[in-house]
Short mmCIF file of N, CA, C and O in Angstrom, two decimals:
data_model
loop_
_atom_site.label_atom_id
_atom_site.label_comp_id
_atom_site.label_asym_id
_atom_site.label_seq_id
_atom_site.Cartn_x
_atom_site.Cartn_y
_atom_site.Cartn_z
N MET A 1 15.46 4.00 -0.21
CA MET A 1 14.66 3.14 0.57
C MET A 1 15.68 1.78 0.58
O MET A 1 15.77 1.20 -0.55
N SER A 2 16.28 1.37 1.56
CA SER A 2 16.89 0.12 1.78
C SER A 2 16.04 -1.15 2.12
O SER A 2 15.00 -0.79 2.53
N GLU A 3 16.56 -2.35 1.95
CA GLU A 3 15.84 -3.44 2.30
C GLU A 3 15.64 -3.51 3.78
O GLU A 3 15.05 -4.65 4.38
N HIS A 4 16.53 -3.00 4.52
CA HIS A 4 16.67 -3.05 6.13
C HIS A 4 16.14 -1.88 6.82
O HIS A 4 16.55 -1.93 7.91
N GLN A 5 15.53 -0.83 6.10
CA GLN A 5 15.15 0.37 6.89
C GLN A 5 13.84 0.10 7.52
O GLN A 5 13.11 -0.67 7.11
N SER A 6 13.96 0.77 8.69
CA SER A 6 12.62 0.85 9.44
C SER A 6 11.68 1.80 9.29
O SER A 6 12.07 2.87 8.48
N CYS A 7 10.54 1.81 9.57
CA CYS A 7 9.37 2.74 9.62
C CYS A 7 10.02 4.13 10.23
O CYS A 7 10.51 4.15 11.18
N GLY A 8 9.85 5.27 9.39
CA GLY A 8 10.53 6.71 9.69
C GLY A 8 9.97 7.24 10.97
O GLY A 8 10.54 7.85 11.53
N ASN A 9 8.63 6.87 11.15
CA ASN A 9 7.88 7.51 12.16
C ASN A 9 8.08 6.69 13.67
O ASN A 9 7.56 7.25 14.79
N ASN A 10 8.86 5.48 13.46
CA ASN A 10 8.98 4.71 14.77
C ASN A 10 7.64 4.45 15.63
O ASN A 10 7.90 4.27 16.76
N ARG A 11 6.51 4.54 15.14
CA ARG A 11 5.51 4.19 15.87
C ARG A 11 4.79 3.06 15.71
O ARG A 11 4.79 2.63 14.52
N PRO A 12 4.30 2.32 16.62
CA PRO A 12 3.63 1.02 16.16
C PRO A 12 2.49 1.23 15.21
O PRO A 12 1.77 2.22 15.37
N PHE A 13 2.32 0.26 14.42
CA PHE A 13 1.41 0.45 13.33
C PHE A 13 0.74 -1.07 13.10
O PHE A 13 1.59 -1.89 12.68
N SER A 14 -0.38 -1.16 13.55
CA SER A 14 -1.13 -2.53 13.10
C SER A 14 -0.99 -2.82 11.82
O SER A 14 -1.30 -2.20 11.06
N GLY A 15 -1.22 -4.28 11.81
CA GLY A 15 -1.27 -4.95 10.30
C GLY A 15 -2.69 -4.68 9.45
O GLY A 15 -2.83 -4.96 8.39
N ILE A 16 -3.55 -4.20 10.37
CA ILE A 16 -4.94 -4.17 10.13
C ILE A 16 -5.55 -2.91 10.71
O ILE A 16 -5.46 -2.81 11.78
N VAL A 17 -6.07 -1.99 10.05
CA VAL A 17 -6.69 -0.88 10.37
C VAL A 17 -8.37 -0.79 10.08
O VAL A 17 -8.68 -1.21 9.04
N THR A 18 -9.00 -0.23 11.12
CA THR A 18 -10.46 -0.16 10.62
C THR A 18 -10.70 1.20 9.81
O THR A 18 -10.01 1.98 9.91
N VAL A 19 -11.88 1.17 9.37
CA VAL A 19 -12.44 2.37 8.54
C VAL A 19 -12.33 3.47 9.76
O VAL A 19 -12.01 4.70 9.19
N ASP A 20 -12.81 3.42 10.79
CA ASP A 20 -12.70 4.47 11.94
C ASP A 20 -11.39 5.08 12.00
O ASP A 20 -11.27 6.40 11.83
N TRP A 21 -10.13 4.09 12.00
CA TRP A 21 -9.04 4.67 12.06
C TRP A 21 -8.65 5.32 10.85
O TRP A 21 -8.15 6.58 10.83
N LEU A 22 -9.14 4.95 9.71
CA LEU A 22 -8.94 5.53 8.56
C LEU A 22 -9.42 6.91 8.25
O LEU A 22 -8.89 8.00 8.12
N PHE A 23 -10.78 6.99 8.86
CA PHE A 23 -11.38 8.35 8.94
C PHE A 23 -10.77 9.40 9.67
O PHE A 23 -10.53 10.48 9.44
N ASP A 24 -10.10 8.76 10.77
CA ASP A 24 -9.29 9.81 11.80
C ASP A 24 -8.00 10.13 11.02
O ASP A 24 -7.66 11.31 11.84
N HIS A 25 -7.34 9.41 10.44
CA HIS A 25 -6.16 9.64 9.91
C HIS A 25 -5.91 10.04 8.37
O HIS A 25 -4.67 10.19 7.95
N ILE A 26 -7.06 9.86 7.51
CA ILE A 26 -6.72 9.96 6.08
C ILE A 26 -6.32 11.21 5.76
O ILE A 26 -5.53 11.29 4.71
N GLU A 27 -6.32 12.35 6.36
CA GLU A 27 -5.90 13.65 6.18
C GLU A 27 -4.54 13.86 6.66
O GLU A 27 -3.98 14.90 6.34
N ASP A 28 -4.01 13.10 7.56
CA ASP A 28 -2.67 13.12 8.11
C ASP A 28 -1.70 13.28 6.84
O ASP A 28 -1.84 12.07 5.87
N GLY A 29 -0.65 13.94 6.60
CA GLY A 29 0.08 14.14 5.59
C GLY A 29 1.01 12.60 5.69
O GLY A 29 1.68 12.36 4.64
N GLU A 30 1.17 11.71 6.52
CA GLU A 30 1.90 10.66 6.69
C GLU A 30 1.14 9.44 6.37
O GLU A 30 1.90 8.26 6.43
N VAL A 31 -0.13 9.52 6.04
CA VAL A 31 -0.73 8.15 5.69
C VAL A 31 -0.99 8.25 4.04
O VAL A 31 -1.35 9.32 3.52
N ALA A 32 -0.58 7.06 3.61
CA ALA A 32 -0.73 6.74 2.15
C ALA A 32 -1.86 5.74 2.01
O ALA A 32 -1.72 4.59 2.46
N VAL A 33 -2.94 5.96 1.24
CA VAL A 33 -3.81 5.02 1.00
C VAL A 33 -3.88 4.24 -0.62
O VAL A 33 -3.66 5.09 -1.55
N VAL A 34 -3.59 3.09 -0.52
CA VAL A 34 -3.40 2.29 -1.82
C VAL A 34 -4.37 1.45 -2.18
O VAL A 34 -4.77 0.64 -1.47
N ASP A 35 -4.97 1.76 -3.53
CA ASP A 35 -6.01 0.81 -4.13
C ASP A 35 -5.05 -0.08 -4.80
O ASP A 35 -4.51 -0.02 -5.76
N VAL A 36 -5.34 -1.64 -4.25
CA VAL A 36 -4.47 -2.83 -5.00
C VAL A 36 -5.60 -3.66 -5.82
O VAL A 36 -5.23 -4.92 -6.05
N ARG A 37 -6.76 -3.19 -6.02
CA ARG A 37 -7.69 -4.09 -6.83
C ARG A 37 -7.24 -4.29 -8.27
O ARG A 37 -6.30 -3.41 -8.77
N PRO A 38 -7.89 -5.14 -8.88
CA PRO A 38 -7.52 -5.48 -10.32
C PRO A 38 -7.56 -4.17 -11.21
O PRO A 38 -8.31 -3.33 -10.91
N ALA A 39 -6.81 -4.37 -12.18
CA ALA A 39 -6.84 -3.15 -13.14
C ALA A 39 -8.27 -2.79 -13.71
O ALA A 39 -9.23 -3.58 -13.89
N GLY A 40 -8.58 -1.57 -13.81
CA GLY A 40 -9.72 -0.95 -14.16
C GLY A 40 -10.78 -0.47 -12.89
O GLY A 40 -11.60 0.11 -13.01
N ALA A 41 -10.47 -1.23 -11.95
CA ALA A 41 -11.28 -0.92 -10.69
C ALA A 41 -11.14 0.29 -10.16
O ALA A 41 -12.20 1.10 -9.79
N TYR A 42 -10.00 0.93 -10.00
CA TYR A 42 -9.64 2.38 -9.65
C TYR A 42 -10.69 3.12 -10.37
O TYR A 42 -11.18 4.09 -9.51
N SER A 43 -10.60 3.15 -11.77
CA SER A 43 -11.19 4.27 -12.64
C SER A 43 -12.74 4.23 -12.23
O SER A 43 -13.47 5.27 -12.52
N LEU A 44 -13.28 3.22 -11.79
CA LEU A 44 -14.70 2.98 -11.50
C LEU A 44 -15.17 3.66 -10.02
O LEU A 44 -16.31 3.91 -9.73
N GLY A 45 -14.12 3.85 -9.23
CA GLY A 45 -14.37 4.30 -7.89
C GLY A 45 -13.60 3.98 -7.03
O GLY A 45 -13.39 2.79 -6.98
N HIS A 46 -12.77 4.84 -6.08
CA HIS A 46 -11.96 4.46 -5.01
C HIS A 46 -11.75 5.40 -4.13
O HIS A 46 -12.51 6.59 -4.22
N ILE A 47 -11.34 5.06 -2.80
CA ILE A 47 -11.14 6.08 -1.79
C ILE A 47 -10.53 7.46 -2.19
O ILE A 47 -9.41 7.34 -2.75
N ALA A 48 -11.14 8.44 -1.87
CA ALA A 48 -10.77 9.70 -2.29
C ALA A 48 -9.32 9.77 -1.76
O ALA A 48 -9.02 9.58 -0.39
N GLY A 49 -8.27 10.19 -2.48
CA GLY A 49 -6.93 10.39 -2.08
C GLY A 49 -6.18 9.22 -2.25
O GLY A 49 -4.93 9.22 -2.10
N ALA A 50 -6.69 8.22 -2.51
CA ALA A 50 -6.18 6.83 -2.92
C ALA A 50 -5.38 6.80 -4.22
O ALA A 50 -5.65 7.42 -5.13
N ILE A 51 -4.10 6.15 -4.10
CA ILE A 51 -3.33 6.03 -5.55
C ILE A 51 -3.58 4.54 -5.70
O ILE A 51 -3.88 3.45 -4.93
N ASP A 52 -3.61 4.31 -7.32
CA ASP A 52 -3.59 3.11 -7.82
C ASP A 52 -2.26 2.41 -7.81
O ASP A 52 -1.21 3.01 -8.49
N LEU A 53 -2.01 1.12 -7.49
CA LEU A 53 -0.90 0.51 -7.56
C LEU A 53 -1.07 -1.06 -8.01
O LEU A 53 -2.11 -1.85 -7.36
N ASP A 54 -0.39 -1.40 -8.92
CA ASP A 54 -0.48 -2.78 -9.53
C ASP A 54 0.64 -3.80 -8.74
O ASP A 54 1.73 -3.58 -9.36
N LEU A 55 0.34 -4.38 -7.85
CA LEU A 55 1.36 -5.20 -7.11
C LEU A 55 1.56 -6.35 -7.82
O LEU A 55 2.66 -7.08 -7.66
N ASN A 56 0.88 -6.93 -9.09
CA ASN A 56 1.34 -7.78 -9.77
C ASN A 56 2.42 -7.65 -10.85
O ASN A 56 2.89 -8.49 -11.25
N ALA A 57 2.80 -6.38 -10.74
CA ALA A 57 3.90 -5.89 -11.52
C ALA A 57 5.28 -6.38 -10.89
O ALA A 57 6.30 -6.53 -11.25
N LEU A 58 5.11 -6.93 -9.43
CA LEU A 58 6.26 -7.38 -8.89
C LEU A 58 5.98 -8.90 -8.70
O LEU A 58 5.31 -9.34 -8.05
N GLN A 59 7.02 -9.62 -9.69
CA GLN A 59 6.99 -10.94 -9.62
C GLN A 59 8.25 -11.44 -9.50
O GLN A 59 9.40 -10.82 -9.81
N LEU A 60 8.69 -12.67 -8.73
CA LEU A 60 10.09 -13.07 -8.42
C LEU A 60 9.89 -14.67 -8.84
O LEU A 60 9.07 -15.47 -8.34
N ASN A 61 10.67 -14.86 -9.97
CA ASN A 61 10.52 -16.24 -10.61
C ASN A 61 11.57 -17.20 -10.20
O ASN A 61 11.44 -18.30 -10.53
N GLU A 62 12.46 -16.59 -9.65
CA GLU A 62 13.51 -17.36 -9.16
C GLU A 62 14.17 -16.75 -7.94
O GLU A 62 14.09 -15.69 -7.73
N SER A 63 14.92 -17.66 -7.22
CA SER A 63 15.45 -17.07 -5.97
C SER A 63 17.27 -16.95 -5.95
O SER A 63 17.70 -16.99 -4.85
N ARG A 64 17.57 -17.00 -7.26
CA ARG A 64 19.03 -16.60 -7.13
C ARG A 64 19.31 -15.18 -6.68
O ARG A 64 18.41 -14.46 -6.73
N PRO A 65 20.33 -14.90 -6.02
CA PRO A 65 20.69 -13.62 -5.61
C PRO A 65 20.41 -12.46 -6.43
O PRO A 65 20.09 -11.48 -6.18
N GLU A 66 20.98 -12.57 -7.69
CA GLU A 66 20.75 -11.45 -8.86
C GLU A 66 19.15 -11.36 -8.96
O GLU A 66 19.04 -10.05 -9.01
N SER A 67 18.37 -12.32 -8.90
CA SER A 67 17.02 -12.09 -9.07
C SER A 67 16.38 -11.45 -7.86
O SER A 67 15.47 -10.53 -7.96
N ILE A 68 16.88 -11.81 -6.79
CA ILE A 68 16.29 -11.24 -5.57
C ILE A 68 16.86 -9.82 -5.39
O ILE A 68 15.86 -8.60 -5.06
N HIS A 69 17.92 -9.17 -5.86
CA HIS A 69 18.45 -8.07 -5.90
C HIS A 69 17.58 -7.13 -6.88
O HIS A 69 17.12 -6.21 -6.72
N THR A 70 17.18 -7.78 -8.29
CA THR A 70 16.37 -7.18 -9.17
C THR A 70 15.08 -6.88 -8.53
O THR A 70 14.33 -5.84 -8.72
N PHE A 71 14.56 -7.99 -7.99
CA PHE A 71 13.08 -7.75 -7.34
C PHE A 71 13.17 -6.63 -6.18
O PHE A 71 12.23 -5.88 -6.31
N ASN A 72 14.04 -6.51 -5.57
CA ASN A 72 14.10 -5.55 -4.42
C ASN A 72 14.21 -4.08 -4.95
O ASN A 72 13.52 -3.21 -4.70
N GLU A 73 15.08 -4.02 -6.12
CA GLU A 73 15.10 -2.59 -6.80
C GLU A 73 13.92 -2.29 -7.81
O GLU A 73 13.65 -1.24 -7.46
N ARG A 74 13.31 -3.38 -8.10
CA ARG A 74 12.03 -3.14 -8.94
C ARG A 74 11.09 -2.47 -7.92
O ARG A 74 10.28 -1.63 -8.00
N ALA A 75 10.82 -3.18 -6.48
CA ALA A 75 10.01 -2.78 -5.45
C ALA A 75 10.17 -1.39 -5.13
O ALA A 75 9.32 -0.58 -4.84
N ARG A 76 11.47 -0.93 -4.89
CA ARG A 76 11.87 0.27 -4.37
C ARG A 76 11.48 1.29 -5.52
O ARG A 76 10.76 2.28 -5.21
N VAL A 77 11.65 1.02 -6.82
CA VAL A 77 11.35 1.87 -7.64
C VAL A 77 9.60 2.28 -7.87
O VAL A 77 9.24 3.37 -7.78
N ILE A 78 9.13 1.07 -7.66
CA ILE A 78 7.58 1.09 -7.89
C ILE A 78 6.99 1.89 -6.69
O ILE A 78 6.07 2.67 -6.89
N LEU A 79 7.57 1.45 -5.54
CA LEU A 79 6.94 2.24 -4.39
C LEU A 79 7.56 3.81 -4.48
O LEU A 79 6.57 4.70 -4.19
N CYS A 80 8.63 4.05 -4.91
CA CYS A 80 8.85 5.61 -5.13
C CYS A 80 8.03 6.12 -6.05
O CYS A 80 7.87 7.33 -5.53
N ASP A 81 8.18 5.53 -7.06
CA ASP A 81 7.14 6.21 -8.18
C ASP A 81 5.77 6.47 -7.73
O ASP A 81 4.98 7.29 -8.17
N ALA A 82 5.20 5.55 -6.75
CA ALA A 82 3.95 5.76 -6.35
C ALA A 82 3.89 6.89 -5.24
O ALA A 82 2.77 7.08 -4.65
N GLY A 83 5.08 7.35 -4.69
CA GLY A 83 4.98 8.34 -3.77
C GLY A 83 5.08 7.82 -2.26
O GLY A 83 4.68 8.55 -1.32
N ILE A 84 5.40 6.54 -2.23
CA ILE A 84 5.37 5.90 -0.90
C ILE A 84 6.89 6.19 -0.24
O ILE A 84 7.71 5.42 -1.01
N SER A 85 6.95 6.62 0.91
CA SER A 85 8.21 6.74 1.63
C SER A 85 8.14 5.99 2.96
O SER A 85 7.15 5.60 3.51
N PRO A 86 9.21 5.90 3.62
CA PRO A 86 9.56 5.29 4.84
C PRO A 86 8.57 5.84 5.81
O PRO A 86 8.28 5.37 6.89
N GLU A 87 8.38 7.31 5.84
CA GLU A 87 7.47 8.04 6.84
C GLU A 87 6.09 7.84 6.69
O GLU A 87 5.54 8.21 7.59
N HIS A 88 5.45 7.26 5.85
CA HIS A 88 4.24 7.11 5.47
C HIS A 88 3.76 5.88 6.21
O HIS A 88 4.41 4.92 6.46
N ARG A 89 2.60 5.93 6.61
CA ARG A 89 1.69 4.84 7.09
C ARG A 89 0.87 4.42 5.94
O ARG A 89 0.30 5.27 5.50
N VAL A 90 1.17 3.19 5.50
CA VAL A 90 0.38 2.78 4.12
C VAL A 90 -0.77 1.78 4.31
O VAL A 90 -0.53 0.84 4.95
N VAL A 91 -1.79 2.32 3.87
CA VAL A 91 -3.04 1.32 3.95
C VAL A 91 -3.57 1.03 2.63
O VAL A 91 -3.68 1.62 1.85
N PHE A 92 -3.19 -0.70 2.27
CA PHE A 92 -3.73 -1.14 1.20
C PHE A 92 -5.25 -1.44 1.26
O PHE A 92 -5.52 -1.97 2.52
N TYR A 93 -5.94 -1.45 0.34
CA TYR A 93 -7.32 -1.86 0.25
C TYR A 93 -7.63 -2.47 -1.04
O TYR A 93 -7.03 -2.24 -2.18
N GLU A 94 -8.81 -3.50 -0.76
CA GLU A 94 -9.34 -4.02 -1.98
C GLU A 94 -10.58 -3.78 -1.93
O GLU A 94 -11.25 -3.30 -1.18
N GLU A 95 -11.71 -4.78 -2.72
CA GLU A 95 -12.82 -4.58 -2.46
C GLU A 95 -13.48 -5.18 -1.41
O GLU A 95 -14.23 -4.35 -0.46
N PHE A 96 -13.02 -6.10 -0.78
CA PHE A 96 -12.93 -6.67 0.62
C PHE A 96 -11.45 -6.79 1.23
O PHE A 96 -10.66 -6.49 0.58
N SER A 97 -11.51 -7.10 2.38
CA SER A 97 -10.31 -7.55 2.89
C SER A 97 -9.63 -8.64 2.01
O SER A 97 -10.32 -9.75 1.80
N GLY A 98 -8.59 -8.63 1.35
CA GLY A 98 -8.05 -9.73 0.48
C GLY A 98 -6.53 -9.87 0.50
O GLY A 98 -5.82 -9.30 1.28
N ALA A 99 -6.04 -10.92 -0.32
CA ALA A 99 -4.81 -11.40 -0.48
C ALA A 99 -3.95 -10.27 -1.00
O ALA A 99 -2.49 -10.28 -0.61
N MET A 100 -4.33 -9.40 -1.95
CA MET A 100 -3.74 -8.48 -2.52
C MET A 100 -3.31 -7.23 -1.49
O MET A 100 -1.95 -7.03 -1.48
N ALA A 101 -4.21 -7.05 -0.69
CA ALA A 101 -3.83 -5.92 0.29
C ALA A 101 -2.85 -6.60 1.30
O ALA A 101 -1.98 -5.91 1.72
N ALA A 102 -2.89 -7.76 1.62
CA ALA A 102 -2.16 -8.54 2.64
C ALA A 102 -0.89 -8.61 1.67
O ALA A 102 0.35 -8.46 2.59
N ARG A 103 -0.58 -8.88 0.62
CA ARG A 103 0.53 -8.81 -0.07
C ARG A 103 1.30 -7.54 0.05
O ARG A 103 2.52 -7.55 0.03
N GLY A 104 0.46 -6.41 -0.09
CA GLY A 104 0.99 -4.99 0.15
C GLY A 104 2.00 -4.90 1.53
O GLY A 104 3.06 -4.48 1.44
N VAL A 105 0.96 -5.46 2.48
CA VAL A 105 1.68 -5.29 3.90
C VAL A 105 2.90 -6.21 3.80
O VAL A 105 4.01 -5.80 4.37
N TRP A 106 2.86 -7.35 3.50
CA TRP A 106 4.03 -8.08 3.41
C TRP A 106 5.34 -7.60 2.74
O TRP A 106 6.48 -7.59 3.23
N LEU A 107 4.97 -6.91 1.59
CA LEU A 107 6.15 -6.40 0.74
C LEU A 107 6.64 -5.17 1.50
O LEU A 107 8.00 -5.30 1.87
N LEU A 108 5.92 -4.55 2.53
CA LEU A 108 6.74 -3.36 3.09
C LEU A 108 7.46 -4.27 4.28
O LEU A 108 8.65 -3.59 4.72
N ASP A 109 6.83 -5.26 4.74
CA ASP A 109 7.43 -5.95 5.93
C ASP A 109 8.82 -6.71 5.32
O ASP A 109 9.97 -6.23 5.87
N TYR A 110 8.68 -6.98 4.15
CA TYR A 110 10.06 -7.80 3.65
C TYR A 110 10.96 -6.83 3.46
O TYR A 110 12.18 -7.03 3.52
N LEU A 111 10.58 -5.68 3.06
CA LEU A 111 11.42 -4.51 2.61
C LEU A 111 12.23 -3.80 3.97
O LEU A 111 12.95 -2.99 3.87
N GLY A 112 11.62 -4.36 5.10
CA GLY A 112 12.17 -3.73 6.34
C GLY A 112 11.28 -2.57 6.83
O GLY A 112 11.74 -1.83 8.06
N LEU A 113 10.53 -2.07 6.14
CA LEU A 113 9.72 -0.69 6.48
C LEU A 113 8.64 -0.99 7.58
O LEU A 113 8.64 -0.02 8.34
N ARG A 114 8.02 -2.07 7.70
CA ARG A 114 7.18 -2.31 8.74
C ARG A 114 6.05 -1.12 9.00
O ARG A 114 5.67 -0.86 10.07
N ASN A 115 5.66 -0.36 7.84
CA ASN A 115 4.66 0.56 8.09
C ASN A 115 3.36 0.45 7.14
O ASN A 115 2.79 1.38 6.88
N GLY A 116 3.01 -0.74 6.87
CA GLY A 116 1.92 -1.20 6.14
C GLY A 116 0.88 -1.93 6.68
O GLY A 116 1.01 -2.45 7.79
N ALA A 117 -0.47 -1.56 6.50
CA ALA A 117 -1.70 -2.37 7.08
C ALA A 117 -2.64 -2.42 6.16
O ALA A 117 -2.40 -1.67 4.85
N MET A 118 -3.76 -3.18 6.02
CA MET A 118 -4.75 -3.38 5.20
C MET A 118 -6.07 -2.98 5.95
O MET A 118 -5.85 -2.82 6.88
N LEU A 119 -6.85 -2.46 4.98
CA LEU A 119 -8.16 -1.69 5.54
C LEU A 119 -9.06 -2.90 5.86
O LEU A 119 -9.42 -3.64 5.03
N ASP A 120 -9.39 -3.09 7.22
CA ASP A 120 -10.40 -4.26 7.46
C ASP A 120 -11.70 -3.87 6.62
O ASP A 120 -12.44 -2.82 6.89
N GLY A 121 -12.23 -4.89 5.84
CA GLY A 121 -13.36 -4.77 5.00
C GLY A 121 -13.09 -4.13 3.74
O GLY A 121 -14.14 -4.15 2.95
N GLY A 122 -12.03 -3.36 3.71
CA GLY A 122 -11.78 -2.80 2.24
C GLY A 122 -12.74 -1.86 1.77
O GLY A 122 -13.37 -1.17 2.66
N LEU A 123 -12.88 -1.70 0.44
CA LEU A 123 -13.71 -0.39 0.04
C LEU A 123 -15.20 -0.51 0.32
O LEU A 123 -15.82 0.31 0.62
N ARG A 124 -15.63 -1.84 0.43
CA ARG A 124 -16.88 -2.10 0.87
C ARG A 124 -17.29 -1.39 2.18
O ARG A 124 -18.35 -0.92 2.62
N ALA A 125 -16.37 -1.75 3.12
CA ALA A 125 -16.54 -1.27 4.55
C ALA A 125 -16.52 0.18 4.62
O ALA A 125 -17.35 0.84 5.40
N TRP A 126 -15.63 0.81 3.98
CA TRP A 126 -15.48 2.18 3.66
C TRP A 126 -16.76 2.81 2.93
O TRP A 126 -17.22 3.66 3.87
N ASP A 127 -17.29 2.31 2.19
CA ASP A 127 -18.65 2.86 1.62
C ASP A 127 -19.84 2.83 2.32
O ASP A 127 -20.60 3.49 2.31
N ALA A 128 -19.59 1.50 3.26
CA ALA A 128 -20.77 1.22 4.04
C ALA A 128 -21.05 2.28 5.13
O ALA A 128 -22.25 2.55 5.77
N VAL A 129 -20.00 2.89 5.58
CA VAL A 129 -19.91 3.83 6.60
C VAL A 129 -20.24 5.25 6.11
O VAL A 129 -19.72 6.40 6.77
N GLY A 130 -20.10 5.43 4.81
CA GLY A 130 -20.27 6.77 4.16
C GLY A 130 -18.93 7.30 3.73
O GLY A 130 -18.82 8.65 3.59
N GLY A 131 -17.66 6.62 3.72
CA GLY A 131 -16.81 7.23 3.12
C GLY A 131 -16.60 7.74 1.76
O GLY A 131 -17.45 7.44 1.03
N THR A 132 -15.85 8.69 1.56
CA THR A 132 -15.98 9.18 0.21
C THR A 132 -15.39 8.23 -0.73
O THR A 132 -14.05 8.10 -0.92
N ILE A 133 -15.92 8.19 -1.87
CA ILE A 133 -15.61 7.41 -2.92
C ILE A 133 -15.75 8.32 -4.28
O ILE A 133 -16.65 9.17 -4.37
N THR A 134 -14.49 8.40 -5.17
CA THR A 134 -14.42 9.49 -6.13
C THR A 134 -13.83 8.51 -7.41
O THR A 134 -13.41 7.37 -7.20
N THR A 135 -13.99 9.26 -8.63
CA THR A 135 -13.35 8.53 -9.78
C THR A 135 -12.18 9.65 -10.21
O THR A 135 -11.55 9.17 -11.14
N GLU A 136 -11.83 10.66 -9.49
CA GLU A 136 -10.87 11.36 -9.74
C GLU A 136 -9.75 10.80 -9.55
O GLU A 136 -9.31 10.40 -8.28
N PRO A 137 -8.62 10.62 -10.49
CA PRO A 137 -7.25 9.89 -10.27
C PRO A 137 -6.64 10.78 -9.28
O PRO A 137 -6.52 12.13 -9.35
N VAL A 138 -5.75 10.04 -8.62
CA VAL A 138 -4.62 10.98 -7.78
C VAL A 138 -3.11 10.62 -8.35
O VAL A 138 -2.83 9.48 -8.71
N MET A 139 -2.62 11.45 -8.61
CA MET A 139 -1.32 11.40 -9.16
C MET A 139 -0.24 11.28 -8.01
O MET A 139 -0.05 12.40 -7.40
N PRO A 140 0.66 10.35 -7.91
CA PRO A 140 1.67 10.26 -6.85
C PRO A 140 2.66 11.42 -6.76
O PRO A 140 3.05 12.12 -7.99
N THR A 141 2.95 11.84 -5.70
CA THR A 141 4.08 13.18 -5.71
C THR A 141 5.36 12.50 -5.11
O THR A 141 5.54 11.45 -4.35
#
């Protein structure tokens, strides 16, 4: 994945999706659901099929070209290790709509993928409409 690559499916994807949209698409092979809540929250219950991803592991402390290159490579490795590819539509969520989910969308935009969205209302909205929540971890492929 390069920092200038576009979303592989070339279809428009809103930066915010509703729980209804996720219900309709969660079983699609091209949708990746990503829990970006604080450490430990995932194991207490998450959207079934969601992977756990710590976006705090991506930090940029200076803006020298070498540091930016290192950040880009680290982001690529973290996303690849999480099983996220340019062909996915990636839905980030927190307990509610929040800054870390927005950071996930920004990260994909920054890398040129433009295939990220945050779940409107987060896990609470998903749970409120009867979405499946589990404690079974998902291992990225």
